[in-house]
Amino acid sequence: MSNALTHILSNECPICHEGKVFKDKNIFLNFSLPKMNEYCSHCNYKFQKEPGYFFGAMYVNYGLTVAQGIATYCIAQFFFETNFDLRIIPIIAVVITLLTSFNLRFSRLAWIYMFKDYTS
């Protein structure tokens, strides 16, 4: 599992671990829309199998976003006197907005790794 997570965070092909899934090398600090390669440059593995292939990745993205929102709330609540201060909501919104591009890339990579062909 940790090995797969390392490959996902490195933006590597799930089959050969040589080619890149996204055209931009860094998936962390990139605020543009993601541009995926259609095929792996090394092993020619097709990343998008069919139209609508990444609809399921939206669920991964949603779960990741909710987890980040809860974690942000748990950290931010220590800086306020009351249990639920309304000033926490904009903080959560800013964190979620800043992590949107990373979440989109990470969820697509995780989806590709979950449904790769394990027989090859």
Short mmCIF file of N, CA and C in Angstrom, two decimals:
data_model
loop_
_atom_site.label_atom_id
_atom_site.label_comp_id
_atom_site.label_asym_id
_atom_site.label_seq_id
_atom_site.Cartn_x
_atom_site.Cartn_y
_atom_site.Cartn_z
N MET A 1 0.83 -1.20 0.00
CA MET A 1 0.00 0.00 0.00
C MET A 1 0.87 1.26 0.00
N SER A 2 1.88 1.29 0.85
CA SER A 2 2.73 2.48 0.91
C SER A 2 3.53 2.63 -0.38
N ASN A 3 3.88 1.51 -1.01
CA ASN A 3 4.59 1.57 -2.28
C ASN A 3 3.69 2.17 -3.36
N ALA A 4 2.43 1.77 -3.40
CA ALA A 4 1.48 2.34 -4.36
C ALA A 4 1.26 3.82 -4.09
N LEU A 5 1.19 4.21 -2.83
CA LEU A 5 1.01 5.61 -2.47
C LEU A 5 2.20 6.44 -2.93
N THR A 6 3.38 5.90 -2.82
CA THR A 6 4.59 6.58 -3.30
C THR A 6 4.52 6.80 -4.81
N HIS A 7 4.07 5.78 -5.53
CA HIS A 7 3.96 5.90 -6.99
C HIS A 7 2.85 6.89 -7.37
N ILE A 8 1.75 6.89 -6.61
CA ILE A 8 0.67 7.84 -6.90
C ILE A 8 1.16 9.27 -6.69
N LEU A 9 1.83 9.52 -5.59
CA LEU A 9 2.33 10.86 -5.31
C LEU A 9 3.45 11.28 -6.25
N SER A 10 4.08 10.32 -6.89
CA SER A 10 5.13 10.62 -7.87
C SER A 10 4.58 10.78 -9.28
N ASN A 11 3.25 10.61 -9.45
CA ASN A 11 2.59 10.79 -10.75
C ASN A 11 3.10 9.77 -11.76
N GLU A 12 3.30 8.52 -11.33
CA GLU A 12 3.87 7.50 -12.19
C GLU A 12 2.81 6.58 -12.76
N CYS A 13 3.11 6.00 -13.90
CA CYS A 13 2.24 5.03 -14.55
C CYS A 13 2.03 3.82 -13.63
N PRO A 14 0.80 3.29 -13.53
CA PRO A 14 0.57 2.17 -12.62
C PRO A 14 1.17 0.85 -13.11
N ILE A 15 1.52 0.75 -14.37
CA ILE A 15 2.06 -0.49 -14.90
C ILE A 15 3.58 -0.52 -14.86
N CYS A 16 4.21 0.48 -15.49
CA CYS A 16 5.68 0.45 -15.61
C CYS A 16 6.40 1.34 -14.60
N HIS A 17 5.70 2.26 -13.98
CA HIS A 17 6.26 3.22 -13.02
C HIS A 17 7.37 4.08 -13.63
N GLU A 18 7.35 4.23 -14.95
CA GLU A 18 8.34 5.06 -15.64
C GLU A 18 7.72 6.32 -16.21
N GLY A 19 6.61 6.18 -16.93
CA GLY A 19 5.94 7.31 -17.56
C GLY A 19 5.11 8.09 -16.56
N LYS A 20 4.66 9.26 -16.96
CA LYS A 20 3.86 10.13 -16.10
C LYS A 20 2.41 10.14 -16.58
N VAL A 21 1.47 10.16 -15.62
CA VAL A 21 0.05 10.20 -15.95
C VAL A 21 -0.36 11.60 -16.37
N PHE A 22 0.07 12.60 -15.61
CA PHE A 22 -0.25 14.00 -15.93
C PHE A 22 0.93 14.64 -16.62
N LYS A 23 0.65 15.58 -17.51
CA LYS A 23 1.71 16.24 -18.27
C LYS A 23 2.61 17.08 -17.37
N ASP A 24 2.03 17.71 -16.33
CA ASP A 24 2.85 18.47 -15.40
C ASP A 24 3.46 17.49 -14.40
N LYS A 25 4.74 17.65 -14.16
CA LYS A 25 5.47 16.71 -13.31
C LYS A 25 5.06 16.76 -11.85
N ASN A 26 4.75 17.97 -11.35
CA ASN A 26 4.45 18.16 -9.94
C ASN A 26 2.93 18.20 -9.75
N ILE A 27 2.38 17.28 -8.95
CA ILE A 27 0.94 17.29 -8.71
C ILE A 27 0.58 18.08 -7.46
N PHE A 28 1.56 18.56 -6.73
CA PHE A 28 1.28 19.22 -5.45
C PHE A 28 0.95 20.69 -5.61
N LEU A 29 1.86 21.47 -6.13
CA LEU A 29 1.69 22.92 -6.19
C LEU A 29 1.44 23.37 -7.62
N ASN A 30 0.33 22.94 -8.16
CA ASN A 30 -0.04 23.31 -9.52
C ASN A 30 -1.49 23.72 -9.49
N PHE A 31 -1.78 24.97 -9.80
CA PHE A 31 -3.13 25.48 -9.67
C PHE A 31 -3.87 25.57 -11.00
N SER A 32 -3.32 24.97 -12.06
CA SER A 32 -4.00 24.97 -13.34
C SER A 32 -4.85 23.70 -13.45
N LEU A 33 -5.71 23.66 -14.47
CA LEU A 33 -6.49 22.46 -14.70
C LEU A 33 -5.56 21.33 -15.13
N PRO A 34 -5.83 20.12 -14.66
CA PRO A 34 -4.92 19.02 -15.00
C PRO A 34 -5.02 18.61 -16.46
N LYS A 35 -3.89 18.33 -17.04
CA LYS A 35 -3.81 17.84 -18.41
C LYS A 35 -3.18 16.45 -18.35
N MET A 36 -3.98 15.45 -18.68
CA MET A 36 -3.51 14.08 -18.62
C MET A 36 -2.92 13.65 -19.95
N ASN A 37 -1.92 12.79 -19.88
CA ASN A 37 -1.44 12.12 -21.07
C ASN A 37 -2.45 11.03 -21.42
N GLU A 38 -2.68 10.83 -22.70
CA GLU A 38 -3.64 9.79 -23.10
C GLU A 38 -3.03 8.40 -22.91
N TYR A 39 -1.75 8.27 -23.22
CA TYR A 39 -1.04 7.00 -23.09
C TYR A 39 0.25 7.22 -22.31
N CYS A 40 0.75 6.16 -21.70
CA CYS A 40 2.05 6.22 -21.04
C CYS A 40 3.14 6.34 -22.10
N SER A 41 4.09 7.22 -21.87
CA SER A 41 5.17 7.42 -22.84
C SER A 41 6.15 6.25 -22.86
N HIS A 42 6.13 5.42 -21.83
CA HIS A 42 7.09 4.32 -21.74
C HIS A 42 6.48 2.98 -22.18
N CYS A 43 5.30 2.62 -21.66
CA CYS A 43 4.72 1.31 -21.94
C CYS A 43 3.46 1.37 -22.79
N ASN A 44 3.01 2.57 -23.15
CA ASN A 44 1.83 2.78 -24.00
C ASN A 44 0.53 2.32 -23.33
N TYR A 45 0.47 2.35 -22.01
CA TYR A 45 -0.75 2.00 -21.26
C TYR A 45 -1.75 3.14 -21.40
N LYS A 46 -3.00 2.82 -21.75
CA LYS A 46 -4.03 3.83 -21.92
C LYS A 46 -4.63 4.17 -20.56
N PHE A 47 -4.56 5.46 -20.17
CA PHE A 47 -5.01 5.88 -18.85
C PHE A 47 -6.52 6.01 -18.75
N GLN A 48 -7.16 6.54 -19.77
CA GLN A 48 -8.62 6.69 -19.74
C GLN A 48 -9.22 5.59 -20.60
N LYS A 49 -9.84 4.62 -19.95
CA LYS A 49 -10.32 3.44 -20.65
C LYS A 49 -11.55 3.70 -21.52
N GLU A 50 -12.47 4.52 -21.04
CA GLU A 50 -13.73 4.77 -21.74
C GLU A 50 -14.27 6.12 -21.32
N PRO A 51 -15.23 6.67 -22.07
CA PRO A 51 -15.84 7.94 -21.64
C PRO A 51 -16.53 7.76 -20.29
N GLY A 52 -16.34 8.69 -19.41
CA GLY A 52 -16.92 8.61 -18.07
C GLY A 52 -16.13 7.75 -17.11
N TYR A 53 -14.92 7.36 -17.48
CA TYR A 53 -14.10 6.48 -16.64
C TYR A 53 -13.82 7.11 -15.27
N PHE A 54 -13.69 8.43 -15.23
CA PHE A 54 -13.30 9.08 -13.98
C PHE A 54 -14.49 9.59 -13.16
N PHE A 55 -15.71 9.18 -13.48
CA PHE A 55 -16.85 9.58 -12.65
C PHE A 55 -16.69 9.03 -11.23
N GLY A 56 -16.16 7.84 -11.11
CA GLY A 56 -15.95 7.25 -9.79
C GLY A 56 -14.88 7.98 -8.99
N ALA A 57 -13.96 8.63 -9.69
CA ALA A 57 -12.92 9.39 -8.99
C ALA A 57 -13.51 10.58 -8.26
N MET A 58 -14.70 11.01 -8.67
CA MET A 58 -15.37 12.11 -7.95
C MET A 58 -15.70 11.71 -6.52
N TYR A 59 -16.03 10.43 -6.30
CA TYR A 59 -16.31 9.95 -4.95
C TYR A 59 -15.04 9.95 -4.09
N VAL A 60 -13.93 9.57 -4.71
CA VAL A 60 -12.65 9.62 -4.00
C VAL A 60 -12.32 11.07 -3.65
N ASN A 61 -12.54 11.97 -4.60
CA ASN A 61 -12.29 13.40 -4.39
C ASN A 61 -13.18 13.93 -3.27
N TYR A 62 -14.45 13.56 -3.27
CA TYR A 62 -15.38 14.01 -2.23
C TYR A 62 -14.94 13.53 -0.85
N GLY A 63 -14.59 12.26 -0.74
CA GLY A 63 -14.13 11.73 0.55
C GLY A 63 -12.86 12.41 1.03
N LEU A 64 -11.95 12.67 0.13
CA LEU A 64 -10.71 13.36 0.47
C LEU A 64 -10.99 14.79 0.93
N THR A 65 -11.91 15.48 0.24
CA THR A 65 -12.25 16.85 0.60
C THR A 65 -12.93 16.91 1.97
N VAL A 66 -13.83 15.98 2.24
CA VAL A 66 -14.51 15.94 3.55
C VAL A 66 -13.49 15.67 4.66
N ALA A 67 -12.58 14.74 4.42
CA ALA A 67 -11.55 14.45 5.42
C ALA A 67 -10.67 15.66 5.69
N GLN A 68 -10.32 16.40 4.64
CA GLN A 68 -9.51 17.61 4.82
C GLN A 68 -10.29 18.69 5.56
N GLY A 69 -11.58 18.81 5.28
CA GLY A 69 -12.41 19.78 5.98
C GLY A 69 -12.53 19.46 7.46
N ILE A 70 -12.71 18.19 7.78
CA ILE A 70 -12.80 17.77 9.19
C ILE A 70 -11.46 17.98 9.89
N ALA A 71 -10.38 17.63 9.23
CA ALA A 71 -9.05 17.83 9.82
C ALA A 71 -8.77 19.32 10.05
N THR A 72 -9.17 20.15 9.10
CA THR A 72 -8.98 21.60 9.25
C THR A 72 -9.79 22.12 10.43
N TYR A 73 -11.02 21.64 10.58
CA TYR A 73 -11.84 22.05 11.71
C TYR A 73 -11.21 21.63 13.03
N CYS A 74 -10.73 20.39 13.10
CA CYS A 74 -10.12 19.89 14.34
C CYS A 74 -8.88 20.69 14.72
N ILE A 75 -8.11 21.12 13.75
CA ILE A 75 -6.92 21.92 14.03
C ILE A 75 -7.31 23.36 14.37
N ALA A 76 -8.25 23.93 13.62
CA ALA A 76 -8.61 25.34 13.80
C ALA A 76 -9.37 25.60 15.10
N GLN A 77 -10.09 24.60 15.62
CA GLN A 77 -10.89 24.84 16.81
C GLN A 77 -10.04 25.17 18.03
N PHE A 78 -8.78 24.78 18.02
CA PHE A 78 -7.90 25.08 19.16
C PHE A 78 -7.53 26.56 19.23
N PHE A 79 -7.74 27.30 18.14
CA PHE A 79 -7.38 28.71 18.11
C PHE A 79 -8.55 29.63 18.44
N PHE A 80 -9.69 29.05 18.77
CA PHE A 80 -10.89 29.83 19.12
C PHE A 80 -11.39 29.42 20.49
N GLU A 81 -12.07 30.34 21.16
CA GLU A 81 -12.53 30.08 22.53
C GLU A 81 -13.77 29.21 22.58
N THR A 82 -14.71 29.38 21.65
CA THR A 82 -15.93 28.58 21.66
C THR A 82 -15.74 27.33 20.82
N ASN A 83 -16.60 26.33 21.04
CA ASN A 83 -16.47 25.07 20.31
C ASN A 83 -16.67 25.24 18.82
N PHE A 84 -17.73 25.97 18.44
CA PHE A 84 -17.95 26.19 17.02
C PHE A 84 -18.10 27.67 16.77
N ASP A 85 -17.01 28.27 16.38
CA ASP A 85 -17.00 29.69 16.04
C ASP A 85 -17.20 29.80 14.53
N LEU A 86 -18.06 30.68 14.09
CA LEU A 86 -18.36 30.81 12.67
C LEU A 86 -17.17 31.27 11.84
N ARG A 87 -16.16 31.79 12.50
CA ARG A 87 -14.95 32.21 11.77
C ARG A 87 -14.15 31.01 11.26
N ILE A 88 -14.48 29.81 11.71
CA ILE A 88 -13.78 28.61 11.23
C ILE A 88 -14.22 28.27 9.80
N ILE A 89 -15.45 28.60 9.45
CA ILE A 89 -15.98 28.23 8.13
C ILE A 89 -15.15 28.82 6.99
N PRO A 90 -14.80 30.12 7.01
CA PRO A 90 -13.95 30.63 5.91
C PRO A 90 -12.57 29.99 5.88
N ILE A 91 -12.05 29.61 7.03
CA ILE A 91 -10.75 28.94 7.07
C ILE A 91 -10.84 27.60 6.36
N ILE A 92 -11.90 26.85 6.66
CA ILE A 92 -12.10 25.55 6.00
C ILE A 92 -12.28 25.75 4.50
N ALA A 93 -13.03 26.77 4.11
CA ALA A 93 -13.27 27.03 2.68
C ALA A 93 -11.96 27.37 1.96
N VAL A 94 -11.10 28.14 2.58
CA VAL A 94 -9.82 28.51 1.96
C VAL A 94 -8.94 27.27 1.81
N VAL A 95 -8.87 26.44 2.83
CA VAL A 95 -8.04 25.23 2.77
C VAL A 95 -8.55 24.30 1.67
N ILE A 96 -9.86 24.10 1.61
CA ILE A 96 -10.43 23.22 0.59
C ILE A 96 -10.18 23.79 -0.81
N THR A 97 -10.32 25.09 -0.97
CA THR A 97 -10.09 25.72 -2.27
C THR A 97 -8.63 25.58 -2.70
N LEU A 98 -7.71 25.76 -1.77
CA LEU A 98 -6.29 25.65 -2.11
C LEU A 98 -5.89 24.21 -2.47
N LEU A 99 -6.58 23.23 -1.91
CA LEU A 99 -6.24 21.84 -2.16
C LEU A 99 -7.05 21.21 -3.30
N THR A 100 -7.89 21.98 -3.96
CA THR A 100 -8.76 21.43 -5.00
C THR A 100 -7.97 20.81 -6.15
N SER A 101 -6.97 21.49 -6.65
CA SER A 101 -6.19 20.98 -7.77
C SER A 101 -5.45 19.69 -7.39
N PHE A 102 -4.87 19.67 -6.21
CA PHE A 102 -4.19 18.45 -5.74
C PHE A 102 -5.19 17.31 -5.60
N ASN A 103 -6.37 17.59 -5.01
CA ASN A 103 -7.37 16.55 -4.81
C ASN A 103 -7.83 15.94 -6.12
N LEU A 104 -8.01 16.77 -7.13
CA LEU A 104 -8.45 16.28 -8.44
C LEU A 104 -7.41 15.34 -9.03
N ARG A 105 -6.16 15.74 -9.00
CA ARG A 105 -5.10 14.90 -9.54
C ARG A 105 -4.94 13.61 -8.73
N PHE A 106 -4.92 13.76 -7.40
CA PHE A 106 -4.73 12.59 -6.54
C PHE A 106 -5.87 11.59 -6.71
N SER A 107 -7.12 12.07 -6.79
CA SER A 107 -8.25 11.15 -6.90
C SER A 107 -8.22 10.41 -8.23
N ARG A 108 -7.82 11.07 -9.31
CA ARG A 108 -7.71 10.39 -10.60
C ARG A 108 -6.59 9.35 -10.58
N LEU A 109 -5.47 9.70 -9.99
CA LEU A 109 -4.38 8.74 -9.89
C LEU A 109 -4.78 7.54 -9.03
N ALA A 110 -5.45 7.78 -7.92
CA ALA A 110 -5.90 6.69 -7.06
C ALA A 110 -6.89 5.80 -7.80
N TRP A 111 -7.78 6.41 -8.59
CA TRP A 111 -8.76 5.65 -9.36
C TRP A 111 -8.08 4.76 -10.40
N ILE A 112 -7.08 5.30 -11.07
CA ILE A 112 -6.33 4.51 -12.05
C ILE A 112 -5.63 3.34 -11.37
N TYR A 113 -5.05 3.58 -10.21
CA TYR A 113 -4.34 2.52 -9.49
C TYR A 113 -5.30 1.47 -8.94
N MET A 114 -6.50 1.87 -8.55
CA MET A 114 -7.47 0.89 -8.04
C MET A 114 -7.94 -0.05 -9.14
N PHE A 115 -8.04 0.43 -10.36
CA PHE A 115 -8.62 -0.37 -11.43
C PHE A 115 -7.62 -0.67 -12.54
N LYS A 116 -6.35 -0.75 -12.20
CA LYS A 116 -5.38 -1.14 -13.22
C LYS A 116 -5.48 -2.64 -13.47
N ASP A 117 -4.93 -3.07 -14.56
CA ASP A 117 -4.97 -4.49 -14.92
C ASP A 117 -3.85 -5.20 -14.17
N TYR A 118 -4.22 -6.00 -13.17
CA TYR A 118 -3.22 -6.67 -12.35
C TYR A 118 -2.67 -7.94 -13.00
N THR A 119 -3.22 -8.34 -14.13
CA THR A 119 -2.75 -9.56 -14.78
C THR A 119 -1.54 -9.31 -15.66
N SER A 120 -1.29 -8.06 -16.04
CA SER A 120 -0.15 -7.81 -16.94
C SER A 120 1.10 -7.47 -16.19
#
